[in-house]
PDB file of C-alpha atoms in Angstrom:
ATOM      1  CA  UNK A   1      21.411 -12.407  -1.793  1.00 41.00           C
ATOM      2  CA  UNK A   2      23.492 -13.447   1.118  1.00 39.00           C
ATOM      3  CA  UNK A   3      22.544 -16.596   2.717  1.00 36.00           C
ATOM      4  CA  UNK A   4      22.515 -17.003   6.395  1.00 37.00           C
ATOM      5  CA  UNK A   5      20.926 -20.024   8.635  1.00 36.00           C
ATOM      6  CA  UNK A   6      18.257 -19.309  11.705  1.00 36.00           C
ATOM      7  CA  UNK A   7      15.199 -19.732  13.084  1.00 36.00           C
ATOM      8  CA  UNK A   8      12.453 -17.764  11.339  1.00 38.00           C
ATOM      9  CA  UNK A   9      10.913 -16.502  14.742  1.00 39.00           C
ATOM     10  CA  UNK A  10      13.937 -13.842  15.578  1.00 40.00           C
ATOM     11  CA  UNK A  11      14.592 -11.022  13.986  1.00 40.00           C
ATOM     12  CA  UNK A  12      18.056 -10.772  15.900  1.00 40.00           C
ATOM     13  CA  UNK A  13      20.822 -11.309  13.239  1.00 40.00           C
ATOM     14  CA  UNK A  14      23.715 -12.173  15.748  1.00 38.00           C
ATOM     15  CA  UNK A  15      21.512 -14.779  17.911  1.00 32.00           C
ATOM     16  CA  UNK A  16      19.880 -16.316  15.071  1.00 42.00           C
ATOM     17  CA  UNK A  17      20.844 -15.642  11.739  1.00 48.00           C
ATOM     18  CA  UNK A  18      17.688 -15.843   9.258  1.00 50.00           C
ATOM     19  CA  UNK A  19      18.341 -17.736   6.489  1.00 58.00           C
ATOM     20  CA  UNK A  20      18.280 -16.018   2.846  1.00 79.00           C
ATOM     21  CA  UNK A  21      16.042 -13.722   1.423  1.00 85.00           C
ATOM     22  CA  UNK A  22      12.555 -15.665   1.564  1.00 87.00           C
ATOM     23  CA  UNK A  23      12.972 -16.221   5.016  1.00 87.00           C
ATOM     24  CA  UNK A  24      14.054 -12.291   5.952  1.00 88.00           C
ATOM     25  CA  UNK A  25      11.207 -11.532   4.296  1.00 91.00           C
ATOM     26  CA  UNK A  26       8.845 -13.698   5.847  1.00 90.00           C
ATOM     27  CA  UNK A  27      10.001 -12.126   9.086  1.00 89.00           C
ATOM     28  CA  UNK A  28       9.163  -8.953   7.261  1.00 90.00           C
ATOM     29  CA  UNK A  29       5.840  -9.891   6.138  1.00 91.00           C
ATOM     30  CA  UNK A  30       4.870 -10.825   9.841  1.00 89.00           C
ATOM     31  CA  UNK A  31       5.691  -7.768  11.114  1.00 88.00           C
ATOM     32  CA  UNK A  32       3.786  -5.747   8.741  1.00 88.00           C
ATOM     33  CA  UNK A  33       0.619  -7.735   9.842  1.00 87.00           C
ATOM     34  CA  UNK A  34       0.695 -10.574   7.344  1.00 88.00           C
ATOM     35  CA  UNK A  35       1.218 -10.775   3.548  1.00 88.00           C
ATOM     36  CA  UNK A  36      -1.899  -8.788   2.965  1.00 86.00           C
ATOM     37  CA  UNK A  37      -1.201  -6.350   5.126  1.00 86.00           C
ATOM     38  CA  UNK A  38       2.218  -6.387   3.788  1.00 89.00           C
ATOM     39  CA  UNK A  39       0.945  -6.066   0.363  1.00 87.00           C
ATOM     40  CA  UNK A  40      -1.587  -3.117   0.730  1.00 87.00           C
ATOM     41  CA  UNK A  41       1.103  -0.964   2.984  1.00 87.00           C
ATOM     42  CA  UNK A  42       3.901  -1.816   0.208  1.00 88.00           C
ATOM     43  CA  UNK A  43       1.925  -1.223  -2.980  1.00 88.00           C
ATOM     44  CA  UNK A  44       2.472  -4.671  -4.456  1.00 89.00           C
ATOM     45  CA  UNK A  45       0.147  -7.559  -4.908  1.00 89.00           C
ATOM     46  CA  UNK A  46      -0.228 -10.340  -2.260  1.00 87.00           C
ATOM     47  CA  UNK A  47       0.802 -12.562  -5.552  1.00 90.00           C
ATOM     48  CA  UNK A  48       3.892 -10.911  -6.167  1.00 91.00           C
ATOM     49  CA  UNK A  49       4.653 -10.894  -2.122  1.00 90.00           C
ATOM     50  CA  UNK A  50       3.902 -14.905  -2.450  1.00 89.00           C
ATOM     51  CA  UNK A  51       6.668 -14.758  -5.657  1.00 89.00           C
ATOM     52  CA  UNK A  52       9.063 -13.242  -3.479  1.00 88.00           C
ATOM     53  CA  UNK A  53       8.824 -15.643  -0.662  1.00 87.00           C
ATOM     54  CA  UNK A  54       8.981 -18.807  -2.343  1.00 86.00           C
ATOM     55  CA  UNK A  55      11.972 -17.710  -4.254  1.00 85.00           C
ATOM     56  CA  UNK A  56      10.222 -17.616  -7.487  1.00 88.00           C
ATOM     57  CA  UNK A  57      11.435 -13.842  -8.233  1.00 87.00           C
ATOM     58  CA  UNK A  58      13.100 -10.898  -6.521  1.00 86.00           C
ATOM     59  CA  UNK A  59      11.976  -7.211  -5.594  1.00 88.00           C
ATOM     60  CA  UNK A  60      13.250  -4.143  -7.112  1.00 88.00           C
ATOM     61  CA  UNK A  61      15.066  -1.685  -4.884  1.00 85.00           C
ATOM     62  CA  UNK A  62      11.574   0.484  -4.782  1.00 84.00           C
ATOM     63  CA  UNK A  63       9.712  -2.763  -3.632  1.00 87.00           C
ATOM     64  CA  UNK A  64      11.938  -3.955  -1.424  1.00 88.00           C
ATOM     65  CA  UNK A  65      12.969  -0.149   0.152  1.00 86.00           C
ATOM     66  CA  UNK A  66       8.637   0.228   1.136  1.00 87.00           C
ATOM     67  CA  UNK A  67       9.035  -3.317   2.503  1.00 90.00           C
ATOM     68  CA  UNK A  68      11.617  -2.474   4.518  1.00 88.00           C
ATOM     69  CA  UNK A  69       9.694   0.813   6.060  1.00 87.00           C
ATOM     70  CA  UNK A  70       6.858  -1.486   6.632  1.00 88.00           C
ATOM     71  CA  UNK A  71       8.173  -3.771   8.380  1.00 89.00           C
ATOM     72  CA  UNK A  72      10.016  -1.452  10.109  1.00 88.00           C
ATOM     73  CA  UNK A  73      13.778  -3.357   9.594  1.00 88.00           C
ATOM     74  CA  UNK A  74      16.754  -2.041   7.982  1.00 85.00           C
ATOM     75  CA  UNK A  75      16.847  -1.861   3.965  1.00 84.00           C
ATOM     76  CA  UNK A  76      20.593  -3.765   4.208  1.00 83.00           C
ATOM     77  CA  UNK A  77      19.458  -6.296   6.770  1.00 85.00           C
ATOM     78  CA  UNK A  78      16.128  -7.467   4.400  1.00 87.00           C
ATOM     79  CA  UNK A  79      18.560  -7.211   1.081  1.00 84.00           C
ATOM     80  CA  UNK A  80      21.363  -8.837   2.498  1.00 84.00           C
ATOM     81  CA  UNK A  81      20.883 -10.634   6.283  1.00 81.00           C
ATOM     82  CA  UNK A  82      23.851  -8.368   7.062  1.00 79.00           C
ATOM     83  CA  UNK A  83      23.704  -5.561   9.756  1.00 74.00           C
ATOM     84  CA  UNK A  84      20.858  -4.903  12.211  1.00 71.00           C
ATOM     85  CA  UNK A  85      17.487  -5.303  11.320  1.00 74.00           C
ATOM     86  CA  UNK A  86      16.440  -3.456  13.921  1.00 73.00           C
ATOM     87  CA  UNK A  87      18.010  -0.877  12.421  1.00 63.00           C
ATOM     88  CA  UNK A  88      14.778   0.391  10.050  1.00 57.00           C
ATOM     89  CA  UNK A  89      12.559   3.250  11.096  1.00 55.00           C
ATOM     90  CA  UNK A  90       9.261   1.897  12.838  1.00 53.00           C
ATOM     91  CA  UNK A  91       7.037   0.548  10.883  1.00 54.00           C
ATOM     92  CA  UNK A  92       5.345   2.684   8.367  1.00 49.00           C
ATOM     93  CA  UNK A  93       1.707   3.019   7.171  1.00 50.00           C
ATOM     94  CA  UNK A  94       2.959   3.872   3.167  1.00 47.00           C
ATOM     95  CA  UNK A  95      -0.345   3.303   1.799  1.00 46.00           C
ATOM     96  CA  UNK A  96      -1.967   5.297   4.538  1.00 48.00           C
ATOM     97  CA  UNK A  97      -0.700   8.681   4.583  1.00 50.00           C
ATOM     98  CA  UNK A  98      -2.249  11.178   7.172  1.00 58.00           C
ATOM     99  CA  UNK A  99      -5.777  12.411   6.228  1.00 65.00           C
ATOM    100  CA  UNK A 100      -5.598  15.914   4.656  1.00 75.00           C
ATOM    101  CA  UNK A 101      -9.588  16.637   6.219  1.00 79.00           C
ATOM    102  CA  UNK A 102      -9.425  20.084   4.309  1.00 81.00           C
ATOM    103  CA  UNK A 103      -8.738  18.464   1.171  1.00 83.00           C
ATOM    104  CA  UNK A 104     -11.304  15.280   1.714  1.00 84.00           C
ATOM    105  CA  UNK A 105     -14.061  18.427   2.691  1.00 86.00           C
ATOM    106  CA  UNK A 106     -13.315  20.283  -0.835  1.00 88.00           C
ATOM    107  CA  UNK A 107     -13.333  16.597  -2.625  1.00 88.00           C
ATOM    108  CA  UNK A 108     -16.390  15.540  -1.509  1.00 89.00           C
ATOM    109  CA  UNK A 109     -18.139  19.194  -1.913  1.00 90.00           C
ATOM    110  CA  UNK A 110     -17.036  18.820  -5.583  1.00 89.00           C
ATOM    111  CA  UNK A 111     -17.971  15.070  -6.092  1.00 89.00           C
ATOM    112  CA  UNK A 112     -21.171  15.593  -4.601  1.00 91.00           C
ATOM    113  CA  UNK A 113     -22.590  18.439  -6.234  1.00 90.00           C
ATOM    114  CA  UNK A 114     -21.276  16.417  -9.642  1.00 89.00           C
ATOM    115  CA  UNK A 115     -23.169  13.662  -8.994  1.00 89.00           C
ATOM    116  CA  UNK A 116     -26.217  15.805  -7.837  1.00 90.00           C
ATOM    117  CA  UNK A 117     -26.074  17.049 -11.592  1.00 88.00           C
ATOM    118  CA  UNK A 118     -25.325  14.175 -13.397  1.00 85.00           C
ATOM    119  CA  UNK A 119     -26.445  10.900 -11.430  1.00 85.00           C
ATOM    120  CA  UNK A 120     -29.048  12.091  -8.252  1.00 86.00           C
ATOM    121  CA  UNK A 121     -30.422   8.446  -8.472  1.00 87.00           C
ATOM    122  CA  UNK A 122     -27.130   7.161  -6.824  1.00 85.00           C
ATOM    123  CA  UNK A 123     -27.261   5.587  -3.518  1.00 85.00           C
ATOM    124  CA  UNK A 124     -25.364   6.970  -0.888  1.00 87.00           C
ATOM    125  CA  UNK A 125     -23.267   4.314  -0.105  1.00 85.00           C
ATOM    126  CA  UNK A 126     -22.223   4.790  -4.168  1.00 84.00           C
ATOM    127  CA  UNK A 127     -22.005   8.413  -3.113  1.00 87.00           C
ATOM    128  CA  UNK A 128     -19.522   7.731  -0.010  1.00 87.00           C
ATOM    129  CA  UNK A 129     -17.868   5.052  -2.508  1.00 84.00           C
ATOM    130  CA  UNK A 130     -16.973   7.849  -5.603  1.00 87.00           C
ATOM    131  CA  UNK A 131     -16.003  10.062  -2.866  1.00 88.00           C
ATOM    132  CA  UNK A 132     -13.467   7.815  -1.463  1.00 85.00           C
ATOM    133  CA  UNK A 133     -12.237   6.303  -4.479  1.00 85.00           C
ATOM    134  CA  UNK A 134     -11.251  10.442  -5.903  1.00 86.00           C
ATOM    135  CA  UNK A 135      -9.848  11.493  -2.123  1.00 85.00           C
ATOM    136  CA  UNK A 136      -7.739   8.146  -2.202  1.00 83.00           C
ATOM    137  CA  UNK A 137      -6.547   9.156  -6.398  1.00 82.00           C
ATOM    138  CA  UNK A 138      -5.753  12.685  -4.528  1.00 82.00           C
ATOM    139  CA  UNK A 139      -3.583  11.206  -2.070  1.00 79.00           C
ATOM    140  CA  UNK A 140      -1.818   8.910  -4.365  1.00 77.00           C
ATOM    141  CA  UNK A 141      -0.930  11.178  -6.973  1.00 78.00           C
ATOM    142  CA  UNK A 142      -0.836  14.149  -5.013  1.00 77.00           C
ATOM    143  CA  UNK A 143      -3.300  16.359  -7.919  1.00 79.00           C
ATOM    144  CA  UNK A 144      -6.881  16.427  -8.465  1.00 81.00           C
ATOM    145  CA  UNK A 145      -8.663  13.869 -10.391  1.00 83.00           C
ATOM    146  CA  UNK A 146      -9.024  15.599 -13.796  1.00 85.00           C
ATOM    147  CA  UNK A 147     -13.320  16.021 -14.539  1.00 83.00           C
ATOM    148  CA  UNK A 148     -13.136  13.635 -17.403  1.00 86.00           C
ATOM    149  CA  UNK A 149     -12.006  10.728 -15.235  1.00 86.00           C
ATOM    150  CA  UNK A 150     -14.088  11.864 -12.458  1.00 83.00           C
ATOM    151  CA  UNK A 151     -17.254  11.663 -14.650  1.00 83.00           C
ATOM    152  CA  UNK A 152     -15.882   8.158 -15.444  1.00 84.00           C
ATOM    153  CA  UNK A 153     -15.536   7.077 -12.093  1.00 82.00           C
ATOM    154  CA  UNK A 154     -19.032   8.391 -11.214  1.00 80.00           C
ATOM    155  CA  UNK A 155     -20.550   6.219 -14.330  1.00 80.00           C
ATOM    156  CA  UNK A 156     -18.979   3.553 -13.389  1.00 80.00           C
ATOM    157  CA  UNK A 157     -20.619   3.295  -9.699  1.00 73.00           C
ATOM    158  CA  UNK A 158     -23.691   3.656 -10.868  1.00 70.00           C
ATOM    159  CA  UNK A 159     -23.343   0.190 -12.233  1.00 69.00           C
ATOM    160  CA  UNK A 160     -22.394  -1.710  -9.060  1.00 59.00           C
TER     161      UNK A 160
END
């Protein structure tokens, strides 16, 4: 990565170059919210963010692209200091995609009358939990949770 001295405060590349990778990122990782807001939006661990910004290891293009949306600076700028980081779309909630309310109200009809018939002693606040947990898996992977691992997931609250 290129290397390129500044103070860590500015995200303006011609007035005050930021200095290699850790410290473009660090930029980055305030402007997301913090390294665990960083972490959650970008689908990494706050670990692997910590890696990154102590050197230790580099992101792949997929990490560092989501980064980059997050944080709402150009991909080029966060790779390479070069360019304009202001240059990035505005900052992105990835992990937080619009709610799809028609979807969450056919979800939670489904869940709900599952765990009528195979767990009624569940809490609701296990209820609201298995409900949230198969919306999110719907949103991620864009397909239903298959029964099998929605019988799983409904076991496994009732041990919490």
């Amino acid at each position: 990565m290129t290397r390129q001295t500044s103070s860590s405060d500015q995200v303006n590349v011609q007035a005050g170059k930021v200095d290699a990778f850790c410290d473009r990122l660090k930029v980055a990782i305030d402007r997301a919210g913090g390294p665990t807001s960083m972490a959650y939006k970008a689908d990494v661990s706050t670990s692997v963010i910590n890696k990154w910004k102590n050197g230790k290891s580099e992101p792949q293009v997929t990490s560092l692209v989501k980064m980059a949306r997050v944080a709402g600076v150009s991909v080029g700028w966060l790779a390479t200091g070069e360019g304009d980081p202001e240059g990035g779309e505005p900052p992105a909630e990835l992990g937080r995609p619009d709610a799809d309310l028609d979807a969450l109200e056919e979800i939670a009809l489904k869940v709900l009358a599952l765990i009528d018939k195979r767990r009624p002693d569940l809490s609701p606040k296990a209820r609201a939990r298995i409900v949230r947990l198969v919306y999110e898996f719907y949103i991620r992977q864009e397909q239903p949770m298959d029964e099998a691992s929605l019988d799983n997931v409904i076991e496994l609250a009732a041990f919490r």
